GROMACS .gro file of C-alpha atoms in nm:
model
  257
    1UNK     CA    1   1.156  -0.824   0.871
    2UNK     CA    2   1.034  -1.116   0.761
    3UNK     CA    3   1.231  -1.314   1.014
    4UNK     CA    4   1.062  -1.066   1.226
    5UNK     CA    5   0.682  -1.228   1.094
    6UNK     CA    6   0.796  -1.572   1.179
    7UNK     CA    7   0.933  -1.562   1.502
    8UNK     CA    8   0.583  -1.338   1.626
    9UNK     CA    9   0.376  -1.579   1.449
   10UNK     CA   10   0.560  -1.905   1.576
   11UNK     CA   11   0.515  -1.665   1.927
   12UNK     CA   12   0.171  -1.601   1.933
   13UNK     CA   13   0.052  -1.944   1.816
   14UNK     CA   14   0.270  -2.077   2.151
   15UNK     CA   15   0.136  -1.825   2.330
   16UNK     CA   16  -0.206  -1.707   2.246
   17UNK     CA   17  -0.562  -1.896   2.180
   18UNK     CA   18  -0.500  -1.899   1.759
   19UNK     CA   19  -0.772  -2.222   1.698
   20UNK     CA   20  -1.089  -2.206   1.496
   21UNK     CA   21  -1.372  -2.199   1.832
   22UNK     CA   22  -1.518  -2.514   1.686
   23UNK     CA   23  -1.290  -2.843   1.606
   24UNK     CA   24  -1.512  -3.009   1.360
   25UNK     CA   25  -1.286  -3.346   1.370
   26UNK     CA   26  -1.537  -3.408   1.732
   27UNK     CA   27  -1.789  -3.437   1.476
   28UNK     CA   28  -1.660  -3.740   1.275
   29UNK     CA   29  -1.823  -4.107   1.465
   30UNK     CA   30  -1.602  -4.339   1.305
   31UNK     CA   31  -1.846  -4.633   1.149
   32UNK     CA   32  -1.778  -4.938   1.411
   33UNK     CA   33  -1.725  -5.288   1.164
   34UNK     CA   34  -1.863  -5.597   1.405
   35UNK     CA   35  -1.780  -5.843   1.131
   36UNK     CA   36  -1.438  -5.724   1.049
   37UNK     CA   37  -1.227  -6.014   0.862
   38UNK     CA   38  -0.896  -5.922   0.900
   39UNK     CA   39  -0.606  -6.075   1.118
   40UNK     CA   40  -0.511  -5.817   1.299
   41UNK     CA   41  -0.165  -5.926   1.272
   42UNK     CA   42  -0.154  -5.909   0.908
   43UNK     CA   43  -0.240  -5.563   0.926
   44UNK     CA   44   0.067  -5.312   0.788
   45UNK     CA   45   0.062  -4.907   0.849
   46UNK     CA   46   0.290  -4.907   0.535
   47UNK     CA   47   0.159  -4.713   0.232
   48UNK     CA   48   0.215  -4.615  -0.067
   49UNK     CA   49   0.208  -4.256  -0.105
   50UNK     CA   50   0.202  -4.034  -0.448
   51UNK     CA   51   0.491  -4.315  -0.527
   52UNK     CA   52   0.683  -4.261  -0.236
   53UNK     CA   53   0.704  -4.533   0.036
   54UNK     CA   54   0.594  -4.389   0.399
   55UNK     CA   55   0.580  -4.585   0.731
   56UNK     CA   56   0.320  -4.483   0.851
   57UNK     CA   57  -0.036  -4.254   0.656
   58UNK     CA   58   0.120  -4.007   0.797
   59UNK     CA   59   0.332  -3.612   0.669
   60UNK     CA   60   0.360  -3.421   0.913
   61UNK     CA   61   0.203  -3.085   0.670
   62UNK     CA   62   0.437  -2.726   0.638
   63UNK     CA   63   0.479  -2.538   0.929
   64UNK     CA   64   0.770  -2.266   0.986
   65UNK     CA   65   1.105  -2.137   0.934
   66UNK     CA   66   1.302  -1.899   0.873
   67UNK     CA   67   1.430  -1.782   1.235
   68UNK     CA   68   1.615  -1.979   1.456
   69UNK     CA   69   1.320  -2.110   1.664
   70UNK     CA   70   1.203  -2.210   1.337
   71UNK     CA   71   1.492  -2.449   1.251
   72UNK     CA   72   1.474  -2.561   1.595
   73UNK     CA   73   1.160  -2.648   1.495
   74UNK     CA   74   1.198  -2.832   1.179
   75UNK     CA   75   1.468  -3.083   1.300
   76UNK     CA   76   1.266  -3.158   1.583
   77UNK     CA   77   1.025  -3.223   1.338
   78UNK     CA   78   1.278  -3.370   1.055
   79UNK     CA   79   1.411  -3.630   1.363
   80UNK     CA   80   1.087  -3.784   1.453
   81UNK     CA   81   0.973  -3.803   1.013
   82UNK     CA   82   1.297  -3.954   1.004
   83UNK     CA   83   1.197  -4.187   1.283
   84UNK     CA   84   0.822  -4.283   1.272
   85UNK     CA   85   0.974  -4.288   0.829
   86UNK     CA   86   0.657  -4.004   0.750
   87UNK     CA   87   0.644  -3.680   0.480
   88UNK     CA   88   0.715  -3.393   0.598
   89UNK     CA   89   0.647  -3.005   0.444
   90UNK     CA   90   0.903  -2.680   0.531
   91UNK     CA   91   0.700  -2.391   0.616
   92UNK     CA   92   0.691  -2.080   0.350
   93UNK     CA   93   1.090  -2.100   0.199
   94UNK     CA   94   0.976  -1.705   0.085
   95UNK     CA   95   1.220  -1.654   0.338
   96UNK     CA   96   1.559  -1.860   0.137
   97UNK     CA   97   1.506  -1.646  -0.163
   98UNK     CA   98   1.498  -1.348  -0.042
   99UNK     CA   99   1.755  -1.385   0.234
  100UNK     CA  100   2.096  -1.668   0.173
  101UNK     CA  101   2.126  -1.651   0.588
  102UNK     CA  102   1.793  -1.807   0.622
  103UNK     CA  103   1.835  -2.105   0.390
  104UNK     CA  104   1.980  -2.405   0.688
  105UNK     CA  105   1.663  -2.278   0.877
  106UNK     CA  106   1.521  -2.553   0.603
  107UNK     CA  107   1.804  -2.717   0.513
  108UNK     CA  108   1.844  -2.886   0.814
  109UNK     CA  109   1.515  -3.113   0.694
  110UNK     CA  110   1.897  -3.260   0.528
  111UNK     CA  111   2.033  -3.393   0.795
  112UNK     CA  112   1.773  -3.742   0.855
  113UNK     CA  113   1.658  -3.988   0.592
  114UNK     CA  114   1.287  -3.835   0.568
  115UNK     CA  115   1.122  -4.047   0.295
  116UNK     CA  116   0.907  -3.793   0.169
  117UNK     CA  117   0.957  -3.386   0.115
  118UNK     CA  118   0.731  -3.083   0.049
  119UNK     CA  119   0.937  -2.812  -0.055
  120UNK     CA  120   0.615  -2.476   0.009
  121UNK     CA  121   0.556  -2.175  -0.158
  122UNK     CA  122   0.321  -1.917  -0.123
  123UNK     CA  123   0.031  -1.897  -0.399
  124UNK     CA  124   0.077  -1.539  -0.404
  125UNK     CA  125   0.490  -1.511  -0.498
  126UNK     CA  126   0.407  -1.657  -0.844
  127UNK     CA  127   0.189  -1.286  -0.919
  128UNK     CA  128   0.353  -0.986  -0.895
  129UNK     CA  129   0.299  -0.798  -0.565
  130UNK     CA  130   0.405  -0.522  -0.458
  131UNK     CA  131   0.758  -0.721  -0.519
  132UNK     CA  132   0.854  -0.874  -0.817
  133UNK     CA  133   0.701  -1.209  -0.859
  134UNK     CA  134   0.913  -1.545  -0.820
  135UNK     CA  135   1.083  -1.647  -1.155
  136UNK     CA  136   1.117  -2.037  -1.242
  137UNK     CA  137   1.515  -2.053  -1.111
  138UNK     CA  138   1.399  -1.908  -0.747
  139UNK     CA  139   1.173  -2.164  -0.774
  140UNK     CA  140   1.398  -2.403  -0.872
  141UNK     CA  141   1.668  -2.263  -0.587
  142UNK     CA  142   1.354  -2.384  -0.355
  143UNK     CA  143   1.331  -2.725  -0.499
  144UNK     CA  144   1.652  -2.805  -0.513
  145UNK     CA  145   1.803  -2.639  -0.144
  146UNK     CA  146   1.621  -2.963  -0.008
  147UNK     CA  147   1.641  -3.159  -0.309
  148UNK     CA  148   1.224  -3.162  -0.258
  149UNK     CA  149   1.013  -3.492  -0.380
  150UNK     CA  150   0.721  -3.256  -0.402
  151UNK     CA  151   0.651  -2.878  -0.382
  152UNK     CA  152   0.363  -2.703  -0.210
  153UNK     CA  153   0.186  -2.460  -0.338
  154UNK     CA  154   0.070  -2.260  -0.024
  155UNK     CA  155  -0.312  -2.102  -0.034
  156UNK     CA  156  -0.280  -1.808   0.218
  157UNK     CA  157  -0.497  -1.553   0.022
  158UNK     CA  158  -0.735  -1.480   0.317
  159UNK     CA  159  -0.479  -1.494   0.548
  160UNK     CA  160  -0.270  -1.240   0.301
  161UNK     CA  161  -0.567  -0.983   0.298
  162UNK     CA  162  -0.576  -0.991   0.729
  163UNK     CA  163  -0.176  -0.943   0.785
  164UNK     CA  164  -0.076  -0.553   0.744
  165UNK     CA  165   0.147  -0.634   0.464
  166UNK     CA  166   0.003  -0.877   0.267
  167UNK     CA  167  -0.004  -0.907   0.008
  168UNK     CA  168  -0.371  -0.879  -0.196
  169UNK     CA  169  -0.324  -0.959  -0.601
  170UNK     CA  170  -0.497  -1.327  -0.721
  171UNK     CA  171  -0.516  -1.275  -1.067
  172UNK     CA  172  -0.380  -1.439  -1.300
  173UNK     CA  173  -0.319  -1.800  -1.076
  174UNK     CA  174  -0.461  -2.019  -1.163
  175UNK     CA  175  -0.267  -2.028  -1.532
  176UNK     CA  176   0.040  -1.992  -1.324
  177UNK     CA  177  -0.013  -2.245  -1.151
  178UNK     CA  178  -0.040  -2.412  -1.489
  179UNK     CA  179   0.312  -2.312  -1.581
  180UNK     CA  180   0.461  -2.450  -1.265
  181UNK     CA  181   0.209  -2.795  -1.206
  182UNK     CA  182   0.386  -2.855  -1.553
  183UNK     CA  183   0.782  -2.814  -1.431
  184UNK     CA  184   0.758  -3.000  -1.087
  185UNK     CA  185   0.503  -3.253  -0.949
  186UNK     CA  186   0.264  -3.012  -0.759
  187UNK     CA  187   0.055  -2.999  -0.421
  188UNK     CA  188  -0.140  -2.714  -0.304
  189UNK     CA  189  -0.214  -2.690   0.015
  190UNK     CA  190  -0.485  -2.442   0.209
  191UNK     CA  191  -0.337  -2.276   0.540
  192UNK     CA  192  -0.723  -2.327   0.733
  193UNK     CA  193  -1.004  -2.218   0.533
  194UNK     CA  194  -1.105  -2.536   0.335
  195UNK     CA  195  -1.098  -2.598  -0.078
  196UNK     CA  196  -1.412  -2.558  -0.277
  197UNK     CA  197  -1.551  -2.854  -0.502
  198UNK     CA  198  -1.478  -2.565  -0.748
  199UNK     CA  199  -1.140  -2.474  -0.646
  200UNK     CA  200  -1.022  -2.833  -0.608
  201UNK     CA  201  -1.131  -2.922  -1.006
  202UNK     CA  202  -0.951  -2.583  -1.076
  203UNK     CA  203  -0.675  -2.772  -0.904
  204UNK     CA  204  -0.688  -3.066  -1.065
  205UNK     CA  205  -0.687  -2.855  -1.381
  206UNK     CA  206  -0.426  -2.698  -1.361
  207UNK     CA  207  -0.169  -3.020  -1.261
  208UNK     CA  208  -0.187  -3.039  -0.908
  209UNK     CA  209  -0.073  -3.417  -0.786
  210UNK     CA  210  -0.194  -3.406  -0.417
  211UNK     CA  211  -0.438  -3.112  -0.284
  212UNK     CA  212  -0.364  -3.032   0.118
  213UNK     CA  213  -0.782  -2.920   0.205
  214UNK     CA  214  -0.637  -2.794   0.523
  215UNK     CA  215  -0.977  -2.668   0.615
  216UNK     CA  216  -1.135  -2.501   0.901
  217UNK     CA  217  -1.080  -2.628   1.301
  218UNK     CA  218  -0.753  -2.615   1.375
  219UNK     CA  219  -0.534  -2.294   1.396
  220UNK     CA  220  -0.717  -1.987   1.240
  221UNK     CA  221  -0.355  -1.736   1.047
  222UNK     CA  222  -0.688  -1.469   1.056
  223UNK     CA  223  -0.636  -1.490   1.475
  224UNK     CA  224  -0.276  -1.468   1.430
  225UNK     CA  225  -0.230  -1.159   1.217
  226UNK     CA  226  -0.599  -1.027   1.479
  227UNK     CA  227  -0.310  -1.061   1.742
  228UNK     CA  228  -0.066  -0.895   1.558
  229UNK     CA  229  -0.259  -0.595   1.463
  230UNK     CA  230  -0.296  -0.582   1.774
  231UNK     CA  231   0.046  -0.542   1.849
  232UNK     CA  232   0.053  -0.234   1.659
  233UNK     CA  233  -0.323  -0.099   1.747
  234UNK     CA  234  -0.413  -0.194   1.417
  235UNK     CA  235  -0.785  -0.139   1.409
  236UNK     CA  236  -0.884  -0.194   1.082
  237UNK     CA  237  -0.642  -0.521   1.076
  238UNK     CA  238  -0.772  -0.638   1.424
  239UNK     CA  239  -1.120  -0.576   1.303
  240UNK     CA  240  -1.074  -0.795   1.043
  241UNK     CA  241  -0.869  -1.065   1.203
  242UNK     CA  242  -1.189  -1.111   1.471
  243UNK     CA  243  -1.403  -1.069   1.111
  244UNK     CA  244  -1.295  -1.422   0.978
  245UNK     CA  245  -1.115  -1.590   1.344
  246UNK     CA  246  -1.382  -1.913   1.224
  247UNK     CA  247  -1.379  -1.802   0.834
  248UNK     CA  248  -1.333  -2.124   0.545
  249UNK     CA  249  -1.517  -2.473   0.500
  250UNK     CA  250  -1.429  -2.719   0.806
  251UNK     CA  251  -1.153  -2.982   0.727
  252UNK     CA  252  -1.419  -3.301   0.671
  253UNK     CA  253  -1.700  -3.096   0.494
  254UNK     CA  254  -1.391  -2.961   0.224
  255UNK     CA  255  -1.259  -3.376   0.233
  256UNK     CA  256  -1.625  -3.482   0.153
  257UNK     CA  257  -1.675  -3.214  -0.109
   0.00000   0.00000   0.00000
């Protein structure tokens, strides 16, 4: 069941080492300005991003949902987003589409005054897989469930290839993305493997409002799926998880591209 998978993802991330072998942000050195020409007391941290005012240039990126544990996590994150006046995304809301009883694990964000709320569905779900593709009505339901400001569409095709129950079809995704982006303010999001320059240009042509590069250098979903495969002794998926544990474009490189 989908809620079991979401629970496994959280528990594995808590209990196992699932980060990439190198944090590429550690390779970045900020340039010192010996002559800053600013008055420190005049510095403001607030920003306008995509038409929304945030107290800090920060957004809690999409993480989880679909279980009672995820509901608790989302409640805590939403409370923090309200306190600091920053944006927040939710994890894949596929669970809310497939099981209405799981909606509150996402809609808990509505209990807080979050200045930018980002709904979230997977790019694979926009296409026919083992199940029919999401309809416009289902996308509407996800968007309206949290009165979202933006719709994140996450691109996790590598994870899907490693995942035992993964959705492997990506043919036609840019066409479908363009259709969705014509009706919703879309943020394209990777989930740990980054976007190349060419991919970013394709996303812009499809009409997305922003790109969350989500590159290599943090949590590896291939690693998480490795441990799920290990639990059921699926050696093929274990090999795939190990092979792609450190696969992707590092976040700093993806941003520069």
